[in-house]
């Protein structure tokens, strides 16, 4: 289980959260605490280096998953070992330049660049693919929740639909093609402005409150209709609020003419304002310091208009790039040592009773809804 103080400053462990404290811990881990992860200049043993790397990565990737369950169910069964780095002391290019053999040095440089270009992908980061498939992590990656803990709460409270049906199991691992929908009324940054610490100095606070809350806006419309004054729509109200009071002398003259001319109601315009539609909108306010965490991975297709998302495929990796979001280098020493730790300590054998207790793992099925699944092999009678 995860610790109680997940945003502790002394530990400075990055988490899946948009919290300002988490951003501060991420900054500390990249500046002040970065000396702990420079394993080329440390007195720690190899076991201690692997344990430190495992502690950092597990704090971000599924810290609420028990270690025993993580090693048994969330580690990939088949994943190639991470490739070794360039050997230290391989100075053929420098020696060729020292001997004034510039042609040989240029050939060594081209060979090294070609080797790096055809190098293997950072496969060490793909060990977190099963964690990224979890429905709570998927909701957090879609930016529907400000933390993975909030995403778990949405799933447990029944505010999430999986393929159109309510789903309350946070351990479910999605398959490509699954659609997840979140109730918009449960998303916190769509419920007014609880996180906004500042207010515009150029606007009137009373008008700001009216334009912000739909209930206050409806009350203002009702009061104006009772007094007999003409009612403007929400868009007209916002436009008139942004424009100055008197922009030109012609506007003043038109206002004077309108004040002297008596109002004559026309038959084409409705007499009551009850027939006009009430203005409605969806407020959107992000928590402070949330900009560094707002991104969508390429294997997810999100529709913010319907608060739905689809898992297109599993995360992949190529040379110099990994689709698994992580605060650490996808091909760095931390990821390599973490893979070495779990390569020696993970559980490889699973009995039938253990498979029966496995978390919900949805498999990819390329079947069109409503169509019968065709048999894999043709019958002899049909041949």
PDB file of N, CA and C in Angstrom, residues 58-155:
ATOM      1  N   UNK A  58       8.452   2.939  -8.657  1.00  0.00           N
ATOM      2  CA  UNK A  58       7.205   2.406  -8.105  1.00  0.00           C
ATOM      3  C   UNK A  58       6.405   3.473  -7.384  1.00  0.00           C
ATOM      4  N   UNK A  59       7.057   4.531  -6.908  1.00  0.00           N
ATOM      5  CA  UNK A  59       6.311   5.625  -6.292  1.00  0.00           C
ATOM      6  C   UNK A  59       5.449   6.351  -7.305  1.00  0.00           C
ATOM      7  N   UNK A  60       5.836   6.335  -8.566  1.00  0.00           N
ATOM      8  CA  UNK A  60       5.046   6.997  -9.606  1.00  0.00           C
ATOM      9  C   UNK A  60       4.107   6.024 -10.309  1.00  0.00           C
ATOM     10  N   UNK A  61       4.567   4.850 -10.635  1.00  0.00           N
ATOM     11  CA  UNK A  61       3.773   3.884 -11.393  1.00  0.00           C
ATOM     12  C   UNK A  61       3.095   2.917 -10.425  1.00  0.00           C
ATOM     13  N   UNK A  62       1.871   3.247 -10.027  1.00  0.00           N
ATOM     14  CA  UNK A  62       1.081   2.326  -9.217  1.00  0.00           C
ATOM     15  C   UNK A  62       1.577   2.174  -7.805  1.00  0.00           C
ATOM     16  N   UNK A  63       1.740   3.283  -7.077  1.00  0.00           N
ATOM     17  CA  UNK A  63       2.200   3.185  -5.695  1.00  0.00           C
ATOM     18  C   UNK A  63       1.166   2.562  -4.775  1.00  0.00           C
ATOM     19  N   UNK A  64      -0.102   2.536  -5.172  1.00  0.00           N
ATOM     20  CA  UNK A  64      -1.170   1.949  -4.363  1.00  0.00           C
ATOM     21  C   UNK A  64      -1.323   0.449  -4.613  1.00  0.00           C
ATOM     22  N   UNK A  65      -0.585  -0.113  -5.555  1.00  0.00           N
ATOM     23  CA  UNK A  65      -0.636  -1.548  -5.841  1.00  0.00           C
ATOM     24  C   UNK A  65       0.365  -2.251  -4.927  1.00  0.00           C
ATOM     25  N   UNK A  66      -0.056  -3.248  -4.163  1.00  0.00           N
ATOM     26  CA  UNK A  66       0.907  -3.966  -3.314  1.00  0.00           C
ATOM     27  C   UNK A  66       2.026  -4.591  -4.137  1.00  0.00           C
ATOM     28  N   UNK A  67       3.194  -4.661  -3.536  1.00  0.00           N
ATOM     29  CA  UNK A  67       4.367  -5.134  -4.265  1.00  0.00           C
ATOM     30  C   UNK A  67       4.218  -6.585  -4.707  1.00  0.00           C
ATOM     31  N   UNK A  68       3.618  -7.408  -3.881  1.00  0.00           N
ATOM     32  CA  UNK A  68       3.455  -8.817  -4.240  1.00  0.00           C
ATOM     33  C   UNK A  68       2.526  -8.967  -5.439  1.00  0.00           C
ATOM     34  N   UNK A  69       1.435  -8.213  -5.456  1.00  0.00           N
ATOM     35  CA  UNK A  69       0.500  -8.275  -6.583  1.00  0.00           C
ATOM     36  C   UNK A  69       1.136  -7.677  -7.832  1.00  0.00           C
ATOM     37  N   UNK A  70       1.915  -6.625  -7.663  1.00  0.00           N
ATOM     38  CA  UNK A  70       2.561  -6.013  -8.825  1.00  0.00           C
ATOM     39  C   UNK A  70       3.543  -6.982  -9.484  1.00  0.00           C
ATOM     40  N   UNK A  71       4.343  -7.663  -8.696  1.00  0.00           N
ATOM     41  CA  UNK A  71       5.319  -8.586  -9.270  1.00  0.00           C
ATOM     42  C   UNK A  71       4.654  -9.797  -9.909  1.00  0.00           C
ATOM     43  N   UNK A  72       3.474 -10.155  -9.438  1.00  0.00           N
ATOM     44  CA  UNK A  72       2.829 -11.362  -9.957  1.00  0.00           C
ATOM     45  C   UNK A  72       2.002 -11.094 -11.197  1.00  0.00           C
ATOM     46  N   UNK A  73       1.352  -9.917 -11.278  1.00  0.00           N
ATOM     47  CA  UNK A  73       0.369  -9.706 -12.339  1.00  0.00           C
ATOM     48  C   UNK A  73       0.680  -8.542 -13.264  1.00  0.00           C
ATOM     49  N   UNK A  74       1.495  -7.597 -12.854  1.00  0.00           N
ATOM     50  CA  UNK A  74       1.685  -6.390 -13.654  1.00  0.00           C
ATOM     51  C   UNK A  74       3.052  -6.301 -14.315  1.00  0.00           C
ATOM     52  N   UNK A  75       3.841  -7.334 -14.219  1.00  0.00           N
ATOM     53  CA  UNK A  75       5.110  -7.372 -14.936  1.00  0.00           C
ATOM     54  C   UNK A  75       4.933  -8.184 -16.208  1.00  0.00           C
ATOM     55  N   UNK A  76       5.456  -7.724 -17.330  1.00  0.00           N
ATOM     56  CA  UNK A  76       5.306  -8.499 -18.570  1.00  0.00           C
ATOM     57  C   UNK A  76       6.080  -9.802 -18.494  1.00  0.00           C
ATOM     58  N   UNK A  77       5.485 -10.839 -19.060  1.00  0.00           N
ATOM     59  CA  UNK A  77       6.132 -12.150 -19.033  1.00  0.00           C
ATOM     60  C   UNK A  77       7.322 -12.209 -19.977  1.00  0.00           C
ATOM     61  N   UNK A  78       7.239 -11.503 -21.096  1.00  0.00           N
ATOM     62  CA  UNK A  78       8.311 -11.528 -22.095  1.00  0.00           C
ATOM     63  C   UNK A  78       8.702 -10.100 -22.428  1.00  0.00           C
ATOM     64  N   UNK A  79       9.915  -9.746 -22.102  1.00  0.00           N
ATOM     65  CA  UNK A  79      10.451  -8.430 -22.427  1.00  0.00           C
ATOM     66  C   UNK A  79      11.959  -8.557 -22.539  1.00  0.00           C
ATOM     67  N   UNK A  80      12.547  -8.152 -23.644  1.00  0.00           N
ATOM     68  CA  UNK A  80      14.001  -8.325 -23.789  1.00  0.00           C
ATOM     69  C   UNK A  80      14.760  -7.465 -22.792  1.00  0.00           C
ATOM     70  N   UNK A  81      15.943  -7.924 -22.475  1.00  0.00           N
ATOM     71  CA  UNK A  81      16.785  -7.171 -21.550  1.00  0.00           C
ATOM     72  C   UNK A  81      17.208  -5.852 -22.180  1.00  0.00           C
ATOM     73  N   UNK A  82      17.444  -4.887 -21.328  1.00  0.00           N
ATOM     74  CA  UNK A  82      17.878  -3.582 -21.816  1.00  0.00           C
ATOM     75  C   UNK A  82      19.287  -3.715 -22.375  1.00  0.00           C
ATOM     76  N   UNK A  83      19.548  -2.993 -23.447  1.00  0.00           N
ATOM     77  CA  UNK A  83      20.842  -3.112 -24.126  1.00  0.00           C
ATOM     78  C   UNK A  83      21.928  -2.420 -23.307  1.00  0.00           C
ATOM     79  N   UNK A  84      23.153  -2.906 -23.361  1.00  0.00           N
ATOM     80  CA  UNK A  84      24.237  -2.249 -22.623  1.00  0.00           C
ATOM     81  C   UNK A  84      24.621  -0.934 -23.277  1.00  0.00           C
ATOM     82  N   UNK A  85      25.121  -0.045 -22.463  1.00  0.00           N
ATOM     83  CA  UNK A  85      25.557   1.245 -22.970  1.00  0.00           C
ATOM     84  C   UNK A  85      26.930   1.132 -23.643  1.00  0.00           C
ATOM     85  N   UNK A  86      27.361   2.250 -24.190  1.00  0.00           N
ATOM     86  CA  UNK A  86      28.667   2.287 -24.837  1.00  0.00           C
ATOM     87  C   UNK A  86      29.766   2.066 -23.801  1.00  0.00           C
ATOM     88  N   UNK A  87      30.745   1.268 -24.152  1.00  0.00           N
ATOM     89  CA  UNK A  87      31.805   0.937 -23.224  1.00  0.00           C
ATOM     90  C   UNK A  87      32.632   2.175 -22.889  1.00  0.00           C
ATOM     91  N   UNK A  88      33.000   2.254 -21.612  1.00  0.00           N
ATOM     92  CA  UNK A  88      33.866   3.345 -21.194  1.00  0.00           C
ATOM     93  C   UNK A  88      35.287   3.095 -21.700  1.00  0.00           C
ATOM     94  N   UNK A  89      35.944   4.125 -22.146  1.00  0.00           N
ATOM     95  CA  UNK A  89      37.293   3.997 -22.667  1.00  0.00           C
ATOM     96  C   UNK A  89      37.367   3.679 -24.140  1.00  0.00           C
ATOM     97  N   UNK A  90      36.214   3.708 -24.839  1.00  0.00           N
ATOM     98  CA  UNK A  90      36.210   3.461 -26.280  1.00  0.00           C
ATOM     99  C   UNK A  90      36.518   4.784 -26.981  1.00  0.00           C
ATOM    100  N   UNK A  91      37.803   5.096 -27.087  1.00  0.00           N
ATOM    101  CA  UNK A  91      38.254   6.384 -27.614  1.00  0.00           C
ATOM    102  C   UNK A  91      38.982   6.208 -28.944  1.00  0.00           C
ATOM    103  N   UNK A  92      38.436   5.399 -29.828  1.00  0.00           N
ATOM    104  CA  UNK A  92      39.083   5.196 -31.123  1.00  0.00           C
ATOM    105  C   UNK A  92      39.090   6.476 -31.943  1.00  0.00           C
ATOM    106  N   UNK A  93      38.014   7.225 -31.847  1.00  0.00           N
ATOM    107  CA  UNK A  93      37.942   8.472 -32.609  1.00  0.00           C
ATOM    108  C   UNK A  93      38.952   9.487 -32.088  1.00  0.00           C
ATOM    109  N   UNK A  94      39.067   9.601 -30.767  1.00  0.00           N
ATOM    110  CA  UNK A  94      40.031  10.551 -30.196  1.00  0.00           C
ATOM    111  C   UNK A  94      41.469  10.137 -30.493  1.00  0.00           C
ATOM    112  N   UNK A  95      41.748   8.837 -30.439  1.00  0.00           N
ATOM    113  CA  UNK A  95      43.102   8.376 -30.736  1.00  0.00           C
ATOM    114  C   UNK A  95      43.462   8.609 -32.198  1.00  0.00           C
ATOM    115  N   UNK A  96      42.483   8.445 -33.085  1.00  0.00           N
ATOM    116  CA  UNK A  96      42.756   8.686 -34.507  1.00  0.00           C
ATOM    117  C   UNK A  96      43.044  10.160 -34.759  1.00  0.00           C
ATOM    118  N   UNK A  97      42.330  11.041 -34.074  1.00  0.00           N
ATOM    119  CA  UNK A  97      42.604  12.468 -34.228  1.00  0.00           C
ATOM    120  C   UNK A  97      43.969  12.822 -33.638  1.00  0.00           C
ATOM    121  N   UNK A  98      44.333  12.179 -32.522  1.00  0.00           N
ATOM    122  CA  UNK A  98      45.633  12.448 -31.915  1.00  0.00           C
ATOM    123  C   UNK A  98      46.764  12.019 -32.839  1.00  0.00           C
ATOM    124  N   UNK A  99      46.566  10.934 -33.579  1.00  0.00           N
ATOM    125  CA  UNK A  99      47.570  10.454 -34.539  1.00  0.00           C
ATOM    126  C   UNK A  99      47.451  11.130 -35.888  1.00  0.00           C
ATOM    127  N   UNK A 100      46.597  12.157 -35.981  1.00  0.00           N
ATOM    128  CA  UNK A 100      46.383  12.919 -37.211  1.00  0.00           C
ATOM    129  C   UNK A 100      45.871  12.036 -38.351  1.00  0.00           C
ATOM    130  N   UNK A 101      45.100  11.030 -38.004  1.00  0.00           N
ATOM    131  CA  UNK A 101      44.444  10.181 -38.997  1.00  0.00           C
ATOM    132  C   UNK A 101      42.979  10.622 -39.099  1.00  0.00           C
ATOM    133  N   UNK A 102      42.782  11.720 -39.768  1.00  0.00           N
ATOM    134  CA  UNK A 102      41.461  12.333 -39.779  1.00  0.00           C
ATOM    135  C   UNK A 102      40.446  11.508 -40.578  1.00  0.00           C
ATOM    136  N   UNK A 103      40.893  10.840 -41.618  1.00  0.00           N
ATOM    137  CA  UNK A 103      39.966   9.999 -42.384  1.00  0.00           C
ATOM    138  C   UNK A 103      39.455   8.835 -41.532  1.00  0.00           C
ATOM    139  N   UNK A 104      40.343   8.243 -40.771  1.00  0.00           N
ATOM    140  CA  UNK A 104      39.937   7.148 -39.899  1.00  0.00           C
ATOM    141  C   UNK A 104      39.020   7.640 -38.777  1.00  0.00           C
ATOM    142  N   UNK A 105      39.315   8.838 -38.257  1.00  0.00           N
ATOM    143  CA  UNK A 105      38.457   9.403 -37.214  1.00  0.00           C
ATOM    144  C   UNK A 105      37.061   9.697 -37.746  1.00  0.00           C
ATOM    145  N   UNK A 106      36.980  10.206 -38.976  1.00  0.00           N
ATOM    146  CA  UNK A 106      35.674  10.466 -39.577  1.00  0.00           C
ATOM    147  C   UNK A 106      34.915   9.167 -39.819  1.00  0.00           C
ATOM    148  N   UNK A 107      35.622   8.112 -40.219  1.00  0.00           N
ATOM    149  CA  UNK A 107      34.961   6.816 -40.413  1.00  0.00           C
ATOM    150  C   UNK A 107      34.457   6.248 -39.091  1.00  0.00           C
ATOM    151  N   UNK A 108      35.238   6.410 -38.030  1.00  0.00           N
ATOM    152  CA  UNK A 108      34.794   5.950 -36.715  1.00  0.00           C
ATOM    153  C   UNK A 108      33.565   6.732 -36.242  1.00  0.00           C
ATOM    154  N   UNK A 109      33.528   8.021 -36.541  1.00  0.00           N
ATOM    155  CA  UNK A 109      32.383   8.830 -36.148  1.00  0.00           C
ATOM    156  C   UNK A 109      31.125   8.405 -36.887  1.00  0.00           C
ATOM    157  N   UNK A 110      31.254   8.151 -38.213  1.00  0.00           N
ATOM    158  CA  UNK A 110      30.089   7.711 -38.986  1.00  0.00           C
ATOM    159  C   UNK A 110      29.602   6.337 -38.521  1.00  0.00           C
ATOM    160  N   UNK A 111      30.534   5.459 -38.184  1.00  0.00           N
ATOM    161  CA  UNK A 111      30.134   4.133 -37.702  1.00  0.00           C
ATOM    162  C   UNK A 111      29.415   4.221 -36.360  1.00  0.00           C
ATOM    163  N   UNK A 112      29.893   5.123 -35.494  1.00  0.00           N
ATOM    164  CA  UNK A 112      29.237   5.273 -34.195  1.00  0.00           C
ATOM    165  C   UNK A 112      27.842   5.867 -34.348  1.00  0.00           C
ATOM    166  N   UNK A 113      27.688   6.867 -35.217  1.00  0.00           N
ATOM    167  CA  UNK A 113      26.369   7.455 -35.439  1.00  0.00           C
ATOM    168  C   UNK A 113      25.399   6.448 -36.054  1.00  0.00           C
ATOM    169  N   UNK A 114      25.887   5.619 -36.969  1.00  0.00           N
ATOM    170  CA  UNK A 114      25.022   4.601 -37.571  1.00  0.00           C
ATOM    171  C   UNK A 114      24.613   3.553 -36.538  1.00  0.00           C
ATOM    172  N   UNK A 115      25.520   3.227 -35.647  1.00  0.00           N
ATOM    173  CA  UNK A 115      25.197   2.267 -34.594  1.00  0.00           C
ATOM    174  C   UNK A 115      24.156   2.831 -33.636  1.00  0.00           C
ATOM    175  N   UNK A 116      24.280   4.109 -33.295  1.00  0.00           N
ATOM    176  CA  UNK A 116      23.292   4.728 -32.423  1.00  0.00           C
ATOM    177  C   UNK A 116      21.940   4.876 -33.111  1.00  0.00           C
ATOM    178  N   UNK A 117      21.961   5.101 -34.434  1.00  0.00           N
ATOM    179  CA  UNK A 117      20.695   5.253 -35.153  1.00  0.00           C
ATOM    180  C   UNK A 117      19.941   3.934 -35.234  1.00  0.00           C
ATOM    181  N   UNK A 118      20.661   2.848 -35.386  1.00  0.00           N
ATOM    182  CA  UNK A 118      20.045   1.534 -35.471  1.00  0.00           C
ATOM    183  C   UNK A 118      19.985   0.829 -34.124  1.00  0.00           C
ATOM    184  N   UNK A 119      20.130   1.584 -33.057  1.00  0.00           N
ATOM    185  CA  UNK A 119      20.111   0.976 -31.731  1.00  0.00           C
ATOM    186  C   UNK A 119      18.695   0.539 -31.372  1.00  0.00           C
ATOM    187  N   UNK A 120      18.604  -0.245 -30.320  1.00  0.00           N
ATOM    188  CA  UNK A 120      17.309  -0.743 -29.878  1.00  0.00           C
ATOM    189  C   UNK A 120      16.500   0.361 -29.212  1.00  0.00           C
ATOM    190  N   UNK A 121      15.201   0.147 -29.155  1.00  0.00           N
ATOM    191  CA  UNK A 121      14.301   1.101 -28.511  1.00  0.00           C
ATOM    192  C   UNK A 121      14.434   0.989 -26.994  1.00  0.00           C
ATOM    193  N   UNK A 122      14.032   2.012 -26.258  1.00  0.00           N
ATOM    194  CA  UNK A 122      14.070   1.934 -24.784  1.00  0.00           C
ATOM    195  C   UNK A 122      12.984   1.008 -24.253  1.00  0.00           C
ATOM    196  N   UNK A 123      13.251  -0.290 -24.338  1.00  0.00           N
ATOM    197  CA  UNK A 123      12.241  -1.276 -23.955  1.00  0.00           C
ATOM    198  C   UNK A 123      12.058  -1.365 -22.448  1.00  0.00           C
ATOM    199  N   UNK A 124      12.971  -0.798 -21.673  1.00  0.00           N
ATOM    200  CA  UNK A 124      12.816  -0.867 -20.229  1.00  0.00           C
ATOM    201  C   UNK A 124      11.571  -0.167 -19.726  1.00  0.00           C
ATOM    202  N   UNK A 125      11.148   0.891 -20.410  1.00  0.00           N
ATOM    203  CA  UNK A 125       9.945   1.612 -19.984  1.00  0.00           C
ATOM    204  C   UNK A 125       8.664   0.848 -20.283  1.00  0.00           C
ATOM    205  N   UNK A 126       8.719  -0.161 -21.163  1.00  0.00           N
ATOM    206  CA  UNK A 126       7.518  -0.933 -21.490  1.00  0.00           C
ATOM    207  C   UNK A 126       7.106  -1.879 -20.373  1.00  0.00           C
ATOM    208  N   UNK A 127       7.884  -1.960 -19.318  1.00  0.00           N
ATOM    209  CA  UNK A 127       7.487  -2.800 -18.201  1.00  0.00           C
ATOM    210  C   UNK A 127       6.290  -2.225 -17.451  1.00  0.00           C
ATOM    211  N   UNK A 128       5.940  -0.963 -17.717  1.00  0.00           N
ATOM    212  CA  UNK A 128       4.789  -0.328 -17.071  1.00  0.00           C
ATOM    213  C   UNK A 128       3.556  -0.336 -17.966  1.00  0.00           C
ATOM    214  N   UNK A 129       3.564  -1.137 -19.020  1.00  0.00           N
ATOM    215  CA  UNK A 129       2.420  -1.167 -19.931  1.00  0.00           C
ATOM    216  C   UNK A 129       1.167  -1.677 -19.244  1.00  0.00           C
ATOM    217  N   UNK A 130       1.304  -2.702 -18.416  1.00  0.00           N
ATOM    218  CA  UNK A 130       0.130  -3.255 -17.730  1.00  0.00           C
ATOM    219  C   UNK A 130      -0.444  -2.266 -16.728  1.00  0.00           C
ATOM    220  N   UNK A 131       0.390  -1.444 -16.135  1.00  0.00           N
ATOM    221  CA  UNK A 131      -0.119  -0.417 -15.211  1.00  0.00           C
ATOM    222  C   UNK A 131      -0.861   0.664 -15.977  1.00  0.00           C
ATOM    223  N   UNK A 132      -0.365   1.033 -17.158  1.00  0.00           N
ATOM    224  CA  UNK A 132      -1.038   2.048 -17.958  1.00  0.00           C
ATOM    225  C   UNK A 132      -2.381   1.561 -18.491  1.00  0.00           C
ATOM    226  N   UNK A 133      -2.598   0.275 -18.549  1.00  0.00           N
ATOM    227  CA  UNK A 133      -3.874  -0.265 -19.011  1.00  0.00           C
ATOM    228  C   UNK A 133      -4.956  -0.214 -17.949  1.00  0.00           C
ATOM    229  N   UNK A 134      -4.615   0.007 -16.712  1.00  0.00           N
ATOM    230  CA  UNK A 134      -5.621   0.074 -15.646  1.00  0.00           C
ATOM    231  C   UNK A 134      -6.593   1.219 -15.915  1.00  0.00           C
ATOM    232  N   UNK A 135      -7.838   1.018 -15.545  1.00  0.00           N
ATOM    233  CA  UNK A 135      -8.871   1.996 -15.866  1.00  0.00           C
ATOM    234  C   UNK A 135      -8.676   3.278 -15.085  1.00  0.00           C
ATOM    235  N   UNK A 136      -8.154   3.215 -13.851  1.00  0.00           N
ATOM    236  CA  UNK A 136      -7.940   4.439 -13.083  1.00  0.00           C
ATOM    237  C   UNK A 136      -6.772   5.247 -13.647  1.00  0.00           C
ATOM    238  N   UNK A 137      -5.702   4.576 -14.046  1.00  0.00           N
ATOM    239  CA  UNK A 137      -4.585   5.279 -14.677  1.00  0.00           C
ATOM    240  C   UNK A 137      -5.003   5.830 -16.030  1.00  0.00           C
ATOM    241  N   UNK A 138      -5.855   5.105 -16.741  1.00  0.00           N
ATOM    242  CA  UNK A 138      -6.343   5.565 -18.044  1.00  0.00           C
ATOM    243  C   UNK A 138      -7.144   6.856 -17.897  1.00  0.00           C
ATOM    244  N   UNK A 139      -7.987   6.945 -16.874  1.00  0.00           N
ATOM    245  CA  UNK A 139      -8.771   8.167 -16.642  1.00  0.00           C
ATOM    246  C   UNK A 139      -7.855   9.334 -16.301  1.00  0.00           C
ATOM    247  N   UNK A 140      -6.807   9.081 -15.534  1.00  0.00           N
ATOM    248  CA  UNK A 140      -5.861  10.152 -15.212  1.00  0.00           C
ATOM    249  C   UNK A 140      -5.099  10.609 -16.447  1.00  0.00           C
ATOM    250  N   UNK A 141      -4.720   9.696 -17.327  1.00  0.00           N
ATOM    251  CA  UNK A 141      -4.026  10.074 -18.557  1.00  0.00           C
ATOM    252  C   UNK A 141      -4.928  10.871 -19.489  1.00  0.00           C
ATOM    253  N   UNK A 142      -6.232  10.658 -19.405  1.00  0.00           N
ATOM    254  CA  UNK A 142      -7.175  11.409 -20.241  1.00  0.00           C
ATOM    255  C   UNK A 142      -7.464  12.801 -19.693  1.00  0.00           C
ATOM    256  N   UNK A 143      -6.866  13.180 -18.560  1.00  0.00           N
ATOM    257  CA  UNK A 143      -7.064  14.497 -17.932  1.00  0.00           C
ATOM    258  C   UNK A 143      -8.507  14.684 -17.472  1.00  0.00           C
ATOM    259  N   UNK A 144      -9.176  13.613 -17.078  1.00  0.00           N
ATOM    260  CA  UNK A 144     -10.500  13.707 -16.487  1.00  0.00           C
ATOM    261  C   UNK A 144     -10.432  13.820 -14.967  1.00  0.00           C
ATOM    262  N   UNK A 145      -9.278  13.596 -14.383  1.00  0.00           N
ATOM    263  CA  UNK A 145      -9.089  13.684 -12.938  1.00  0.00           C
ATOM    264  C   UNK A 145      -7.726  14.298 -12.674  1.00  0.00           C
ATOM    265  N   UNK A 146      -7.630  15.047 -11.568  1.00  0.00           N
ATOM    266  CA  UNK A 146      -6.381  15.735 -11.263  1.00  0.00           C
ATOM    267  C   UNK A 146      -5.363  14.832 -10.578  1.00  0.00           C
ATOM    268  N   UNK A 147      -5.722  13.600 -10.263  1.00  0.00           N
ATOM    269  CA  UNK A 147      -4.786  12.640  -9.694  1.00  0.00           C
ATOM    270  C   UNK A 147      -5.326  11.246  -9.935  1.00  0.00           C
ATOM    271  N   UNK A 148      -4.454  10.271  -9.828  1.00  0.00           N
ATOM    272  CA  UNK A 148      -4.896   8.897 -10.009  1.00  0.00           C
ATOM    273  C   UNK A 148      -5.747   8.452  -8.834  1.00  0.00           C
ATOM    274  N   UNK A 149      -5.568   9.071  -7.670  1.00  0.00           N
ATOM    275  CA  UNK A 149      -6.406   8.740  -6.521  1.00  0.00           C
ATOM    276  C   UNK A 149      -7.832   9.256  -6.725  1.00  0.00           C
ATOM    277  N   UNK A 150      -7.969  10.422  -7.336  1.00  0.00           N
ATOM    278  CA  UNK A 150      -9.293  10.936  -7.683  1.00  0.00           C
ATOM    279  C   UNK A 150      -9.944  10.057  -8.748  1.00  0.00           C
ATOM    280  N   UNK A 151      -9.160   9.554  -9.688  1.00  0.00           N
ATOM    281  CA  UNK A 151      -9.707   8.650 -10.704  1.00  0.00           C
ATOM    282  C   UNK A 151     -10.208   7.355 -10.077  1.00  0.00           C
ATOM    283  N   UNK A 152      -9.506   6.848  -9.090  1.00  0.00           N
ATOM    284  CA  UNK A 152      -9.982   5.654  -8.385  1.00  0.00           C
ATOM    285  C   UNK A 152     -11.292   5.936  -7.663  1.00  0.00           C
ATOM    286  N   UNK A 153     -11.418   7.109  -7.093  1.00  0.00           N
ATOM    287  CA  UNK A 153     -12.663   7.457  -6.401  1.00  0.00           C
ATOM    288  C   UNK A 153     -13.833   7.514  -7.377  1.00  0.00           C
ATOM    289  N   UNK A 154     -13.602   8.061  -8.576  1.00  0.00           N
ATOM    290  CA  UNK A 154     -14.671   8.122  -9.568  1.00  0.00           C
ATOM    291  C   UNK A 154     -15.133   6.726  -9.974  1.00  0.00           C
ATOM    292  N   UNK A 155     -14.193   5.810 -10.120  1.00  0.00           N
ATOM    293  CA  UNK A 155     -14.565   4.451 -10.519  1.00  0.00           C
ATOM    294  C   UNK A 155     -15.316   3.742  -9.402  1.00  0.00           C
TER     295      UNK A 155
END
